[in-house]
Structure formats: C-alpha cells, structure tokens
Amino acid sequence: MTKRDIIIIPDPVLREVCEPIATVDNEIRALADDMLETMYAAPGIGLAASQIGVLKRIFVLDVAKEDAPKDPMVFINPEVVWESEDKSVYQEGCLSIPEYYEDVERPALVRVKFLDRDGEEQEIEAGGLLSTCIQHELDHLNGKLFIDYLSKLKRDRVMKKFTKVAKHSGKI
Ligand code: GNR
Ligand code: NI
C-alpha cells in the first residue's frame, strides 16, 4: 500500500469528471487500498479518486465512530437511484480544502447502487453522516466540490485564499 498526495484547490484536476471503471481487477483493488491508506493518514472519513489525481469513478469511506472498529467501504461506479425529499444540514469539510468548514444542505436519505471491491453489485440506503459523505464523494467524481453549494461570495473568498497559498508555494 502506498500513501498518495492529496490534491488541493485550485488544482483543475478536481473539476474533471471521472470515467466509469470497466472491470474491478487487482489494479483497482490496489488503488482502493492506496486511497484508504491516504484517507486514514490524512485523517479523513472519505476520499475520491480525483483527489489523488486518478480520474476513475471510485471512492472510499469510513464513517465508523472513533472508538469503534475500522469500517472501510469501497464504492465503484456509484449511482444515486433515489433521494429523499427531506433535507438535512451537516457541517462539511474536504481534504482538498483544508481547514475550511461550512454547513451544506443535501437530501437526508439516499439509495445508492455501486460495485464493491469484488465487483459485486450492491444497493444500500444511507442516512446521517454516511448519506452526507456518499453525496460529497459522488460530487467529487463529477468535478463538484461542497463550496459550490455556498454563496458566490464565500466560494470566491475560499478560492482566492487557496490560490494565494498555491502561488506562494510555487504550485502555480
Ligand atoms: O474527511 C472528511 N470529512 C467530511 C466531513 C463532513 C462531510 C464530508 C466529509 S468528507 C471529508 C474527506 C473528503 O474530502 N472527501 O472527499
Ligand atoms: Ni472532499
């Protein structure tokens, strides 16, 4: 397993739409393991492939409580097949936008169809933090970030701050 570097805004890679995975093979399982290692090291509770510069439709999650055993989850080619009318608000953060947190409103419940690490089709209904995280990660696969749900003023302010940081560190 290898820990990879996490890409930070304003890197345009984060705005790319990821491609479906044709076959769940050992290479994809190795990618999932690298993503889990990277997520745990950060530490974070989710990570999408585009955050490490891989434009494939896969994300990993672990929303287990800190005192509970690890519960790594892998979602390949995920699709929301149903979402509730009911909304819920959660304060979100993102490893690609370090140390910035804001409330985001999303459907409270979602049903998601995906392939697991064995390539088996699964369907789950999620609520609470799991629902929020699944929607946050699925957005990444479509080039969308949680700051896109905020006012233009807030989003521009965040983008400007991170653009300045990237310039200072020679990344732009
Ligand atoms: O670690 C993370 N925490 C988090 C908190 C609230 C809502 C979503 C998240 S996902 C984030 C990791 C990340 O950036 N995944 O893309
Ligand atoms: Ni994120």
mmCIF file of C-alpha atoms and ligand atoms in Angstrom:
data_model
loop_
_atom_site.group_PDB
_atom_site.id
_atom_site.type_symbol
_atom_site.label_atom_id
_atom_site.label_comp_id
_atom_site.label_asym_id
_atom_site.label_seq_id
_atom_site.Cartn_x
_atom_site.Cartn_y
_atom_site.Cartn_z
ATOM 1 C CA MET A 1 0.000 0.000 0.000
ATOM 2 C CA THR A 2 1.172 3.493 -0.791
ATOM 3 C CA LYS A 3 0.063 6.772 0.669
ATOM 4 C CA ARG A 4 -0.576 9.265 -2.149
ATOM 5 C CA ASP A 5 -0.537 13.078 -2.141
ATOM 6 C CA ILE A 6 -3.917 14.783 -1.802
ATOM 7 C CA ILE A 7 -4.639 17.471 -4.399
ATOM 8 C CA ILE A 8 -5.759 20.867 -3.056
ATOM 9 C CA ILE A 9 -7.880 23.607 -4.707
ATOM 10 C CA PRO A 10 -7.482 25.450 -7.096
ATOM 11 C CA ASP A 11 -5.944 22.447 -8.959
ATOM 12 C CA PRO A 12 -8.196 21.988 -12.051
ATOM 13 C CA VAL A 13 -7.947 18.175 -11.732
ATOM 14 C CA LEU A 14 -10.598 18.485 -9.012
ATOM 15 C CA ARG A 15 -13.016 19.842 -11.663
ATOM 16 C CA GLU A 16 -12.642 16.851 -14.003
ATOM 17 C CA VAL A 17 -15.438 14.287 -14.453
ATOM 18 C CA CYS A 18 -14.188 10.764 -13.644
ATOM 19 C CA GLU A 19 -14.623 7.808 -16.022
ATOM 20 C CA PRO A 20 -16.513 4.590 -15.184
ATOM 21 C CA ILE A 21 -14.406 1.557 -14.250
ATOM 22 C CA ALA A 22 -14.815 -1.252 -16.808
ATOM 23 C CA THR A 23 -13.519 -4.141 -14.655
ATOM 24 C CA VAL A 24 -12.868 -4.460 -10.954
ATOM 25 C CA ASP A 25 -9.451 -6.127 -11.067
ATOM 26 C CA ASN A 26 -6.393 -6.262 -8.797
ATOM 27 C CA GLU A 27 -5.211 -2.885 -10.068
ATOM 28 C CA ILE A 28 -8.484 -1.284 -8.916
ATOM 29 C CA ARG A 29 -8.279 -3.113 -5.556
ATOM 30 C CA ALA A 30 -4.706 -1.803 -5.129
ATOM 31 C CA LEU A 31 -5.966 1.714 -5.936
ATOM 32 C CA ALA A 32 -8.731 1.313 -3.303
ATOM 33 C CA ASP A 33 -6.110 0.216 -0.732
ATOM 34 C CA ASP A 34 -3.913 3.241 -1.546
ATOM 35 C CA MET A 35 -6.949 5.514 -1.206
ATOM 36 C CA LEU A 36 -7.875 4.030 2.184
ATOM 37 C CA GLU A 37 -4.290 4.416 3.427
ATOM 38 C CA THR A 38 -4.233 8.030 2.206
ATOM 39 C CA MET A 39 -7.639 8.751 3.811
ATOM 40 C CA TYR A 40 -6.714 7.233 7.199
ATOM 41 C CA ALA A 41 -3.355 9.067 7.237
ATOM 42 C CA ALA A 42 -4.911 12.468 6.456
ATOM 43 C CA PRO A 43 -7.027 11.773 8.601
ATOM 44 C CA GLY A 44 -10.371 11.901 6.800
ATOM 45 C CA ILE A 45 -13.590 9.906 6.592
ATOM 46 C CA GLY A 46 -13.798 9.797 2.791
ATOM 47 C CA LEU A 47 -11.647 10.141 -0.315
ATOM 48 C CA ALA A 48 -12.496 10.228 -4.027
ATOM 49 C CA ALA A 49 -10.005 9.085 -6.696
ATOM 50 C CA SER A 50 -9.790 12.539 -8.315
ATOM 51 C CA GLN A 51 -8.389 13.858 -5.009
ATOM 52 C CA ILE A 52 -5.235 11.826 -5.727
ATOM 53 C CA GLY A 53 -5.316 12.681 -9.447
ATOM 54 C CA VAL A 54 -6.881 9.420 -10.678
ATOM 55 C CA LEU A 55 -9.887 10.132 -12.910
ATOM 56 C CA LYS A 56 -11.854 6.949 -12.200
ATOM 57 C CA ARG A 57 -15.285 6.540 -10.585
ATOM 58 C CA ILE A 58 -14.262 5.157 -7.208
ATOM 59 C CA PHE A 59 -14.350 6.490 -3.659
ATOM 60 C CA VAL A 60 -13.656 5.132 -0.195
ATOM 61 C CA LEU A 61 -15.273 5.924 3.151
ATOM 62 C CA ASP A 62 -15.032 5.039 6.805
ATOM 63 C CA VAL A 63 -17.670 6.733 8.967
ATOM 64 C CA ALA A 64 -17.227 4.423 11.988
ATOM 65 C CA LYS A 65 -17.079 6.226 15.348
ATOM 66 C CA GLU A 66 -13.563 6.776 16.699
ATOM 67 C CA ASP A 67 -13.965 4.162 19.446
ATOM 68 C CA ALA A 68 -15.484 1.586 17.039
ATOM 69 C CA PRO A 69 -13.569 -0.888 14.834
ATOM 70 C CA LYS A 70 -12.493 0.349 11.392
ATOM 71 C CA ASP A 71 -15.171 0.025 8.703
ATOM 72 C CA PRO A 72 -13.542 0.676 5.323
ATOM 73 C CA MET A 73 -16.031 0.904 2.439
ATOM 74 C CA VAL A 74 -15.277 0.990 -1.302
ATOM 75 C CA PHE A 75 -17.767 2.360 -3.864
ATOM 76 C CA ILE A 76 -17.111 1.749 -7.572
ATOM 77 C CA ASN A 77 -19.279 3.316 -10.336
ATOM 78 C CA PRO A 78 -21.725 4.622 -7.693
ATOM 79 C CA GLU A 79 -25.148 5.954 -8.729
ATOM 80 C CA VAL A 80 -27.854 7.563 -6.611
ATOM 81 C CA VAL A 81 -31.048 5.685 -7.575
ATOM 82 C CA TRP A 82 -33.322 7.520 -5.094
ATOM 83 C CA GLU A 83 -33.061 10.532 -2.802
ATOM 84 C CA SER A 84 -35.497 11.736 -0.130
ATOM 85 C CA GLU A 85 -37.432 14.990 -0.362
ATOM 86 C CA ASP A 86 -36.363 15.541 3.240
ATOM 87 C CA LYS A 87 -33.152 17.519 3.591
ATOM 88 C CA SER A 88 -30.543 17.596 6.310
ATOM 89 C CA VAL A 89 -27.759 20.038 7.059
ATOM 90 C CA TYR A 90 -24.274 18.937 8.013
ATOM 91 C CA GLN A 91 -21.099 20.916 8.563
ATOM 92 C CA GLU A 92 -18.808 19.640 5.810
ATOM 93 C CA GLY A 93 -15.088 19.743 5.286
ATOM 94 C CA CYS A 94 -12.892 18.460 2.471
ATOM 95 C CA LEU A 95 -9.312 17.206 2.402
ATOM 96 C CA SER A 96 -8.869 19.202 -0.832
ATOM 97 C CA ILE A 97 -9.927 22.417 1.003
ATOM 98 C CA PRO A 98 -8.009 22.041 4.285
ATOM 99 C CA GLU A 99 -9.372 23.560 7.490
ATOM 100 C CA TYR A 100 -12.473 25.104 5.923
ATOM 101 C CA TYR A 101 -15.907 24.028 7.181
ATOM 102 C CA GLU A 102 -19.409 25.171 6.239
ATOM 103 C CA ASP A 103 -22.978 23.901 6.549
ATOM 104 C CA VAL A 104 -24.343 22.197 3.430
ATOM 105 C CA GLU A 105 -27.950 21.071 2.859
ATOM 106 C CA ARG A 106 -28.481 17.802 0.982
ATOM 107 C CA PRO A 107 -31.155 15.100 0.693
ATOM 108 C CA ALA A 108 -31.335 13.380 4.109
ATOM 109 C CA LEU A 109 -31.542 9.835 2.686
ATOM 110 C CA VAL A 110 -30.149 8.304 -0.487
ATOM 111 C CA ARG A 111 -30.268 4.857 -2.089
ATOM 112 C CA VAL A 112 -27.005 4.120 -3.874
ATOM 113 C CA LYS A 113 -26.136 1.387 -6.339
ATOM 114 C CA PHE A 114 -22.446 0.546 -6.765
ATOM 115 C CA LEU A 115 -19.897 -2.230 -7.258
ATOM 116 C CA ASP A 116 -17.924 -3.404 -4.221
ATOM 117 C CA ARG A 117 -14.235 -4.382 -4.249
ATOM 118 C CA ASP A 118 -15.195 -7.850 -5.530
ATOM 119 C CA GLY A 119 -17.066 -6.303 -8.466
ATOM 120 C CA GLU A 120 -20.412 -7.390 -6.956
ATOM 121 C CA GLU A 121 -23.386 -5.083 -7.393
ATOM 122 C CA GLN A 122 -24.676 -3.630 -4.116
ATOM 123 C CA GLU A 123 -27.504 -1.288 -3.190
ATOM 124 C CA ILE A 124 -27.762 0.455 0.172
ATOM 125 C CA GLU A 125 -29.958 3.095 1.753
ATOM 126 C CA ALA A 126 -27.981 5.615 3.774
ATOM 127 C CA GLY A 127 -28.880 8.364 6.225
ATOM 128 C CA GLY A 128 -26.941 10.610 8.600
ATOM 129 C CA LEU A 129 -23.205 11.095 8.135
ATOM 130 C CA LEU A 130 -22.963 8.155 5.702
ATOM 131 C CA SER A 131 -25.522 9.806 3.405
ATOM 132 C CA THR A 132 -23.703 13.156 3.543
ATOM 133 C CA CYS A 133 -20.340 11.546 2.803
ATOM 134 C CA ILE A 134 -21.618 9.431 -0.086
ATOM 135 C CA GLN A 135 -23.099 12.554 -1.711
ATOM 136 C CA HIS A 136 -19.931 14.596 -1.039
ATOM 137 C CA GLU A 137 -17.729 11.881 -2.628
ATOM 138 C CA LEU A 138 -20.051 11.315 -5.585
ATOM 139 C CA ASP A 139 -19.889 15.044 -6.277
ATOM 140 C CA HIS A 140 -16.068 14.783 -6.449
ATOM 141 C CA LEU A 141 -16.419 12.144 -9.206
ATOM 142 C CA ASN A 142 -18.445 14.730 -11.158
ATOM 143 C CA GLY A 143 -15.951 17.560 -10.573
ATOM 144 C CA LYS A 144 -18.142 19.200 -7.942
ATOM 145 C CA LEU A 145 -16.992 20.492 -4.533
ATOM 146 C CA PHE A 146 -19.005 21.327 -1.406
ATOM 147 C CA ILE A 147 -18.124 25.029 -1.780
ATOM 148 C CA ASP A 148 -20.267 25.009 -4.958
ATOM 149 C CA TYR A 149 -23.325 24.934 -2.639
ATOM 150 C CA LEU A 150 -22.238 28.132 -0.845
ATOM 151 C CA SER A 151 -22.793 31.740 -1.909
ATOM 152 C CA LYS A 152 -20.534 33.044 -4.684
ATOM 153 C CA LEU A 153 -19.052 35.462 -2.152
ATOM 154 C CA LYS A 154 -17.961 32.650 0.197
ATOM 155 C CA ARG A 155 -16.749 30.422 -2.645
ATOM 156 C CA ASP A 156 -14.718 33.219 -4.272
ATOM 157 C CA ARG A 157 -13.195 34.079 -0.901
ATOM 158 C CA VAL A 158 -12.063 30.464 -0.343
ATOM 159 C CA MET A 159 -10.738 30.071 -3.898
ATOM 160 C CA LYS A 160 -8.791 33.324 -3.591
ATOM 161 C CA LYS A 161 -7.210 32.277 -0.287
ATOM 162 C CA PHE A 162 -6.070 28.891 -1.639
ATOM 163 C CA THR A 163 -4.871 30.414 -4.933
ATOM 164 C CA LYS A 164 -2.652 32.744 -2.906
ATOM 165 C CA VAL A 165 -1.264 29.802 -0.891
ATOM 166 C CA ALA A 166 -0.578 27.827 -4.116
ATOM 167 C CA LYS A 167 1.273 30.816 -5.621
ATOM 168 C CA HIS A 168 3.418 31.232 -2.534
ATOM 169 C CA SER A 169 4.349 27.540 -2.527
ATOM 170 C CA GLY A 170 5.195 27.614 -6.245
ATOM 171 C CA LYS A 171 2.377 25.243 -7.211
ATOM 172 C CA ILE A 172 1.015 27.712 -9.757
HETATM 173 O O1 GNR B 1 -12.864 13.921 5.994
HETATM 174 C C1 GNR B 1 -13.902 14.420 5.541
HETATM 175 N N1 GNR B 1 -14.876 14.821 6.401
HETATM 176 C C2 GNR B 1 -16.139 15.197 5.995
HETATM 177 C C3 GNR B 1 -16.952 15.829 6.933
HETATM 178 C C4 GNR B 1 -18.226 16.214 6.585
HETATM 179 C C5 GNR B 1 -18.705 15.975 5.332
HETATM 180 C C6 GNR B 1 -17.904 15.357 4.374
HETATM 181 C C7 GNR B 1 -16.634 14.974 4.713
HETATM 182 S S1 GNR B 1 -15.658 14.170 3.535
HETATM 183 C C8 GNR B 1 -14.062 14.647 4.090
HETATM 184 C C9 GNR B 1 -13.000 13.939 3.273
HETATM 185 C C10 GNR B 1 -13.083 14.407 1.842
HETATM 186 O O2 GNR B 1 -12.694 15.473 1.450
HETATM 187 N N2 GNR B 1 -13.640 13.607 0.995
HETATM 188 O O3 GNR B 1 -13.792 13.949 -0.292
HETATM 189 NI NI NI B 2 -13.903 16.128 -0.288
#
